[in-house]
Amino acid sequence: MSVGPHHGYLEEPISTEPRINERIHANEVRLVGPNGEQVGIVRIEDALRLAREADLDLVEVAAQARPPVAKLMDYGKFKYESAQKARESRRNQANTVIKEMKLRPKIDAHDYETKKGHVVRFLRGGDKVKITIMFRGREQSRPELGFNLLKRLADDVAEDGTIESQPRQDGRNMLMVLAPTRKKAEAREQEKAAKAAKASQRQADAEAEAREQAEMRAAHQASPPPKKRRGPADNLDPDIDL
């Protein structure tokens, strides 16, 4: 508690935390159940009793409403999950990299496919891509060439990225920014899973080949030696002198 500098009375410190349980000042609340179901307007005493019976907290989620909205929830679990989401969001923001790809308005088909492949690879890796169309000479009088090329590229990579910044002219260049449809952390997890699957498949193939070779060796060792072919001399009496 602190003393107000101008009014001379005690003021509660400003808090960003929602009021919970007995700290809720309202006489009645619009109650929401733990699964989002609407219970209705109930007295604060009844809401607190329901919270105790369910071994949950009563959390004021909309203090400005009349009456305020309160929800039954496990507040400790809620705070932990919120902190985890915030941490993950900061990690994704910090790891986001903006790659750049430069194209000419009259790019040939082979170069276009090559650069489109790079853009797809960047987006699948969870990075943003700034596409720059560079105009030279008389090309500057044909901005529609750059706009159409950017629109074509955005359509071609729509499965992996969306337009974050629409095409705009910037001096002699035209710019557009594409954002990945997957977060960087998700892209990394999927890349790790794909690598693990490939490694597992290689190991399974190697083990299958080793078993096949072992079976072939065992079959070769178990087969009887070939019989010796009898020649004419094998039918003669050994006591007869030749």
mmCIF file of C-alpha atoms in Angstrom:
data_model
loop_
_atom_site.group_PDB
_atom_site.id
_atom_site.type_symbol
_atom_site.label_atom_id
_atom_site.label_comp_id
_atom_site.label_asym_id
_atom_site.label_seq_id
_atom_site.Cartn_x
_atom_site.Cartn_y
_atom_site.Cartn_z
ATOM 1 C CA MET A 1 0.000 0.000 0.000
ATOM 2 C CA SER A 2 1.219 3.556 -0.681
ATOM 3 C CA VAL A 3 0.107 7.107 0.064
ATOM 4 C CA GLY A 4 -1.188 9.108 -2.914
ATOM 5 C CA PRO A 5 1.052 12.120 -3.558
ATOM 6 C CA HIS A 6 -1.849 14.534 -4.020
ATOM 7 C CA HIS A 7 -4.880 13.055 -2.307
ATOM 8 C CA GLY A 8 -3.295 11.978 0.958
ATOM 9 C CA TYR A 9 -5.052 8.574 1.167
ATOM 10 C CA LEU A 10 -3.885 5.032 0.698
ATOM 11 C CA GLU A 11 -3.875 3.681 -2.848
ATOM 12 C CA GLU A 12 -3.436 0.114 -4.019
ATOM 13 C CA PRO A 13 -0.345 -0.404 -6.159
ATOM 14 C CA ILE A 14 -1.152 -0.775 -9.844
ATOM 15 C CA SER A 15 -1.098 -4.452 -10.822
ATOM 16 C CA THR A 16 -1.483 -6.141 -14.177
ATOM 17 C CA GLU A 17 -2.531 -9.390 -12.515
ATOM 18 C CA PRO A 18 -6.255 -10.208 -12.533
ATOM 19 C CA ARG A 19 -8.074 -10.366 -9.223
ATOM 20 C CA ILE A 20 -8.743 -13.876 -7.987
ATOM 21 C CA ASN A 21 -10.923 -15.477 -5.323
ATOM 22 C CA GLU A 22 -11.524 -13.238 -2.273
ATOM 23 C CA ARG A 23 -9.743 -10.286 -3.947
ATOM 24 C CA ILE A 24 -12.714 -9.844 -6.311
ATOM 25 C CA HIS A 25 -14.693 -6.850 -5.015
ATOM 26 C CA ALA A 26 -17.959 -7.256 -6.941
ATOM 27 C CA ASN A 27 -21.125 -8.471 -5.232
ATOM 28 C CA GLU A 28 -21.994 -10.678 -8.214
ATOM 29 C CA VAL A 29 -20.235 -11.918 -11.336
ATOM 30 C CA ARG A 30 -21.118 -13.352 -14.689
ATOM 31 C CA LEU A 31 -19.666 -16.836 -14.179
ATOM 32 C CA VAL A 32 -17.962 -18.933 -16.847
ATOM 33 C CA GLY A 33 -17.282 -22.597 -16.146
ATOM 34 C CA PRO A 34 -13.862 -24.303 -16.533
ATOM 35 C CA ASN A 35 -14.749 -25.555 -20.035
ATOM 36 C CA GLY A 36 -16.084 -22.199 -21.232
ATOM 37 C CA GLU A 37 -19.726 -22.912 -20.449
ATOM 38 C CA GLN A 38 -21.887 -19.944 -19.439
ATOM 39 C CA VAL A 39 -23.224 -20.406 -15.905
ATOM 40 C CA GLY A 40 -24.915 -16.997 -15.657
ATOM 41 C CA ILE A 41 -24.940 -14.172 -13.118
ATOM 42 C CA VAL A 42 -24.354 -15.466 -9.586
ATOM 43 C CA ARG A 43 -23.526 -13.951 -6.196
ATOM 44 C CA ILE A 44 -19.825 -13.777 -5.411
ATOM 45 C CA GLU A 45 -20.358 -16.076 -2.419
ATOM 46 C CA ASP A 46 -21.883 -18.758 -4.649
ATOM 47 C CA ALA A 47 -19.115 -18.384 -7.241
ATOM 48 C CA LEU A 48 -16.434 -18.803 -4.555
ATOM 49 C CA ARG A 49 -18.230 -21.852 -3.186
ATOM 50 C CA LEU A 50 -18.330 -23.452 -6.655
ATOM 51 C CA ALA A 51 -14.623 -22.725 -7.060
ATOM 52 C CA ARG A 52 -13.777 -24.414 -3.739
ATOM 53 C CA GLU A 53 -15.945 -27.439 -4.554
ATOM 54 C CA ALA A 54 -14.192 -27.872 -7.921
ATOM 55 C CA ASP A 55 -10.751 -27.235 -6.347
ATOM 56 C CA LEU A 56 -10.259 -24.326 -8.754
ATOM 57 C CA ASP A 57 -9.741 -20.568 -8.585
ATOM 58 C CA LEU A 58 -12.245 -17.849 -9.378
ATOM 59 C CA VAL A 59 -10.464 -15.461 -11.755
ATOM 60 C CA GLU A 60 -11.817 -12.073 -12.846
ATOM 61 C CA VAL A 61 -11.221 -12.058 -16.615
ATOM 62 C CA ALA A 62 -13.220 -8.927 -17.581
ATOM 63 C CA ALA A 63 -13.216 -6.430 -14.728
ATOM 64 C CA GLN A 64 -14.771 -3.594 -16.797
ATOM 65 C CA ALA A 65 -17.916 -5.577 -17.624
ATOM 66 C CA ARG A 66 -21.091 -5.007 -15.625
ATOM 67 C CA PRO A 67 -21.201 -7.306 -13.785
ATOM 68 C CA PRO A 68 -17.549 -8.399 -14.161
ATOM 69 C CA VAL A 69 -16.881 -11.718 -15.838
ATOM 70 C CA ALA A 70 -15.147 -14.366 -13.740
ATOM 71 C CA LYS A 71 -14.018 -17.836 -14.773
ATOM 72 C CA LEU A 72 -13.322 -21.039 -12.860
ATOM 73 C CA MET A 73 -9.799 -22.224 -13.650
ATOM 74 C CA ASP A 74 -6.529 -23.528 -12.261
ATOM 75 C CA TYR A 75 -4.825 -20.142 -12.041
ATOM 76 C CA GLY A 76 -1.350 -21.538 -11.383
ATOM 77 C CA LYS A 77 -1.552 -23.723 -14.483
ATOM 78 C CA PHE A 78 -2.962 -20.815 -16.482
ATOM 79 C CA LYS A 79 -0.057 -18.540 -15.518
ATOM 80 C CA TYR A 80 2.502 -21.236 -16.341
ATOM 81 C CA GLU A 81 1.014 -21.907 -19.795
ATOM 82 C CA SER A 82 0.779 -18.169 -20.509
ATOM 83 C CA ALA A 83 4.440 -17.701 -19.605
ATOM 84 C CA GLN A 84 5.400 -20.628 -21.846
ATOM 85 C CA LYS A 85 3.485 -19.131 -24.782
ATOM 86 C CA ALA A 86 5.056 -15.709 -24.240
ATOM 87 C CA ARG A 87 8.541 -17.254 -24.083
ATOM 88 C CA GLU A 88 7.898 -19.232 -27.270
ATOM 89 C CA SER A 89 6.601 -16.101 -29.010
ATOM 90 C CA ARG A 90 9.734 -14.128 -28.061
ATOM 91 C CA ARG A 91 11.941 -16.996 -29.217
ATOM 92 C CA ASN A 92 10.193 -17.120 -32.589
ATOM 93 C CA GLN A 93 10.482 -13.346 -33.012
ATOM 94 C CA ALA A 94 14.179 -13.356 -32.124
ATOM 95 C CA ASN A 95 14.954 -16.209 -34.501
ATOM 96 C CA THR A 96 13.071 -14.790 -37.472
ATOM 97 C CA VAL A 97 15.475 -13.781 -40.224
ATOM 98 C CA ILE A 98 14.597 -11.744 -43.308
ATOM 99 C CA LYS A 99 16.216 -13.194 -46.400
ATOM 100 C CA GLU A 100 16.377 -11.235 -49.642
ATOM 101 C CA MET A 101 15.871 -12.411 -53.211
ATOM 102 C CA LYS A 102 16.479 -10.083 -56.170
ATOM 103 C CA LEU A 103 14.835 -10.555 -59.548
ATOM 104 C CA ARG A 104 14.753 -8.706 -62.859
ATOM 105 C CA PRO A 105 11.393 -7.863 -64.474
ATOM 106 C CA LYS A 106 12.259 -9.897 -67.597
ATOM 107 C CA ILE A 107 13.795 -12.884 -65.791
ATOM 108 C CA ASP A 108 13.987 -16.055 -67.902
ATOM 109 C CA ALA A 109 12.084 -19.207 -66.970
ATOM 110 C CA HIS A 110 15.109 -21.179 -65.709
ATOM 111 C CA ASP A 111 16.343 -18.384 -63.398
ATOM 112 C CA TYR A 112 12.794 -17.847 -62.130
ATOM 113 C CA GLU A 113 12.413 -21.513 -61.152
ATOM 114 C CA THR A 114 15.815 -21.485 -59.447
ATOM 115 C CA LYS A 115 15.062 -18.373 -57.397
ATOM 116 C CA LYS A 116 11.549 -19.563 -56.601
ATOM 117 C CA GLY A 117 13.133 -22.721 -55.170
ATOM 118 C CA HIS A 118 15.341 -20.592 -52.905
ATOM 119 C CA VAL A 119 12.306 -18.615 -51.717
ATOM 120 C CA VAL A 120 10.421 -21.825 -50.899
ATOM 121 C CA ARG A 121 13.445 -23.149 -48.986
ATOM 122 C CA PHE A 122 13.680 -19.930 -46.930
ATOM 123 C CA LEU A 123 9.952 -19.959 -46.140
ATOM 124 C CA ARG A 124 9.974 -23.624 -45.154
ATOM 125 C CA GLY A 125 12.848 -22.815 -42.828
ATOM 126 C CA GLY A 126 10.615 -20.299 -41.044
ATOM 127 C CA ASP A 127 12.256 -17.131 -42.414
ATOM 128 C CA LYS A 128 10.667 -14.110 -44.046
ATOM 129 C CA VAL A 129 11.734 -13.220 -47.582
ATOM 130 C CA LYS A 130 11.996 -9.723 -49.073
ATOM 131 C CA ILE A 131 11.556 -9.899 -52.835
ATOM 132 C CA THR A 132 13.170 -7.052 -54.745
ATOM 133 C CA ILE A 133 12.423 -6.379 -58.417
ATOM 134 C CA MET A 134 15.234 -4.272 -59.913
ATOM 135 C CA PHE A 135 14.306 -1.984 -62.828
ATOM 136 C CA ARG A 136 16.855 -0.609 -65.264
ATOM 137 C CA GLY A 137 16.577 2.032 -67.948
ATOM 138 C CA ARG A 138 13.244 1.998 -69.743
ATOM 139 C CA GLU A 139 11.976 -0.798 -67.508
ATOM 140 C CA GLN A 140 11.146 1.885 -64.941
ATOM 141 C CA SER A 141 8.259 3.017 -67.132
ATOM 142 C CA ARG A 142 6.723 -0.499 -66.921
ATOM 143 C CA PRO A 143 6.017 -1.047 -63.197
ATOM 144 C CA GLU A 144 3.267 -3.527 -64.110
ATOM 145 C CA LEU A 145 6.006 -5.989 -65.138
ATOM 146 C CA GLY A 146 7.330 -6.057 -61.588
ATOM 147 C CA PHE A 147 3.878 -6.157 -60.031
ATOM 148 C CA ASN A 148 2.801 -9.101 -62.195
ATOM 149 C CA LEU A 149 6.029 -10.965 -61.437
ATOM 150 C CA LEU A 150 5.584 -10.492 -57.680
ATOM 151 C CA LYS A 151 1.965 -11.631 -57.864
ATOM 152 C CA ARG A 152 3.008 -14.722 -59.852
ATOM 153 C CA LEU A 153 5.690 -15.571 -57.307
ATOM 154 C CA ALA A 154 3.295 -15.094 -54.369
ATOM 155 C CA ASP A 155 0.785 -17.424 -56.031
ATOM 156 C CA ASP A 156 3.468 -20.040 -56.754
ATOM 157 C CA VAL A 157 4.669 -20.179 -53.121
ATOM 158 C CA ALA A 158 1.238 -19.707 -51.501
ATOM 159 C CA GLU A 159 1.480 -23.130 -49.836
ATOM 160 C CA ASP A 160 4.546 -22.050 -47.845
ATOM 161 C CA GLY A 161 4.182 -18.283 -47.466
ATOM 162 C CA THR A 162 1.757 -15.388 -47.395
ATOM 163 C CA ILE A 163 2.133 -11.737 -48.399
ATOM 164 C CA GLU A 164 3.039 -9.708 -45.312
ATOM 165 C CA SER A 165 3.854 -6.492 -47.167
ATOM 166 C CA GLN A 166 2.093 -5.782 -50.467
ATOM 167 C CA PRO A 167 4.196 -4.788 -53.517
ATOM 168 C CA ARG A 168 5.318 -1.158 -53.346
ATOM 169 C CA GLN A 169 7.607 1.031 -55.408
ATOM 170 C CA ASP A 170 10.865 2.105 -53.756
ATOM 171 C CA GLY A 171 12.861 4.259 -56.132
ATOM 172 C CA ARG A 172 14.069 2.038 -58.978
ATOM 173 C CA ASN A 173 12.975 -1.097 -57.172
ATOM 174 C CA MET A 174 9.687 -2.751 -56.259
ATOM 175 C CA LEU A 175 9.489 -4.615 -52.943
ATOM 176 C CA MET A 176 7.299 -7.282 -51.404
ATOM 177 C CA VAL A 177 7.714 -9.250 -48.168
ATOM 178 C CA LEU A 178 6.580 -12.857 -47.779
ATOM 179 C CA ALA A 179 6.058 -14.417 -44.355
ATOM 180 C CA PRO A 180 6.244 -18.163 -43.698
ATOM 181 C CA THR A 181 3.035 -20.021 -42.925
ATOM 182 C CA ARG A 182 4.908 -22.014 -40.255
ATOM 183 C CA LYS A 183 6.762 -20.649 -37.245
ATOM 184 C CA LYS A 184 10.503 -21.085 -37.152
ATOM 185 C CA ALA A 185 10.379 -23.405 -34.142
ATOM 186 C CA GLU A 186 7.771 -25.566 -35.870
ATOM 187 C CA ALA A 187 9.836 -25.659 -39.064
ATOM 188 C CA ARG A 188 12.901 -26.740 -37.086
ATOM 189 C CA GLU A 189 10.961 -29.464 -35.306
ATOM 190 C CA GLN A 190 9.618 -30.797 -38.601
ATOM 191 C CA GLU A 191 13.104 -30.653 -40.131
ATOM 192 C CA LYS A 192 14.501 -32.600 -37.158
ATOM 193 C CA ALA A 193 11.692 -35.141 -37.454
ATOM 194 C CA ALA A 194 12.366 -35.563 -41.179
ATOM 195 C CA LYS A 195 16.096 -36.082 -40.552
ATOM 196 C CA ALA A 196 15.354 -38.590 -37.793
ATOM 197 C CA ALA A 197 12.980 -40.472 -40.112
ATOM 198 C CA LYS A 198 15.629 -40.615 -42.842
ATOM 199 C CA ALA A 199 18.268 -41.838 -40.378
ATOM 200 C CA SER A 200 15.877 -44.488 -39.076
ATOM 201 C CA GLN A 201 15.123 -45.637 -42.628
ATOM 202 C CA ARG A 202 18.839 -45.843 -43.471
ATOM 203 C CA GLN A 203 19.457 -47.926 -40.350
ATOM 204 C CA ALA A 204 16.538 -50.223 -41.180
ATOM 205 C CA ASP A 205 17.829 -50.685 -44.745
ATOM 206 C CA ALA A 206 21.335 -51.472 -43.452
ATOM 207 C CA GLU A 207 19.982 -54.008 -40.966
ATOM 208 C CA ALA A 208 17.843 -55.662 -43.664
ATOM 209 C CA GLU A 209 20.854 -55.910 -45.973
ATOM 210 C CA ALA A 210 22.987 -57.402 -43.180
ATOM 211 C CA ARG A 211 20.290 -59.999 -42.435
ATOM 212 C CA GLU A 212 20.037 -60.907 -46.107
ATOM 213 C CA GLN A 213 23.793 -61.390 -46.384
ATOM 214 C CA ALA A 214 23.844 -63.492 -43.193
ATOM 215 C CA GLU A 215 21.051 -65.702 -44.531
ATOM 216 C CA MET A 216 22.911 -66.173 -47.808
ATOM 217 C CA ARG A 217 26.111 -67.180 -45.968
ATOM 218 C CA ALA A 218 24.170 -69.595 -43.739
ATOM 219 C CA ALA A 219 22.446 -71.168 -46.736
ATOM 220 C CA HIS A 220 25.776 -71.566 -48.516
ATOM 221 C CA GLN A 221 27.407 -73.241 -45.497
ATOM 222 C CA ALA A 222 24.460 -75.605 -44.973
ATOM 223 C CA SER A 223 24.345 -76.876 -48.566
ATOM 224 C CA PRO A 224 26.134 -80.335 -49.095
ATOM 225 C CA PRO A 225 29.357 -80.388 -51.126
ATOM 226 C CA PRO A 226 28.857 -81.289 -54.789
ATOM 227 C CA LYS A 227 29.223 -85.023 -55.582
ATOM 228 C CA LYS A 228 32.348 -86.110 -57.461
ATOM 229 C CA ARG A 229 31.552 -87.371 -60.913
ATOM 230 C CA ARG A 230 32.656 -90.980 -61.494
ATOM 231 C CA GLY A 231 34.975 -91.597 -64.417
ATOM 232 C CA PRO A 232 35.743 -94.921 -66.279
ATOM 233 C CA ALA A 233 38.687 -95.707 -63.993
ATOM 234 C CA ASP A 234 36.435 -95.617 -60.931
ATOM 235 C CA ASN A 235 34.754 -98.876 -62.103
ATOM 236 C CA LEU A 236 37.984 -100.934 -62.319
ATOM 237 C CA ASP A 237 39.110 -103.468 -59.708
ATOM 238 C CA PRO A 238 41.959 -101.882 -57.725
ATOM 239 C CA ASP A 239 43.872 -105.244 -57.598
ATOM 240 C CA ILE A 240 44.154 -105.470 -61.359
ATOM 241 C CA ASP A 241 47.511 -104.309 -62.646
ATOM 242 C CA LEU A 242 47.234 -102.147 -65.640
#
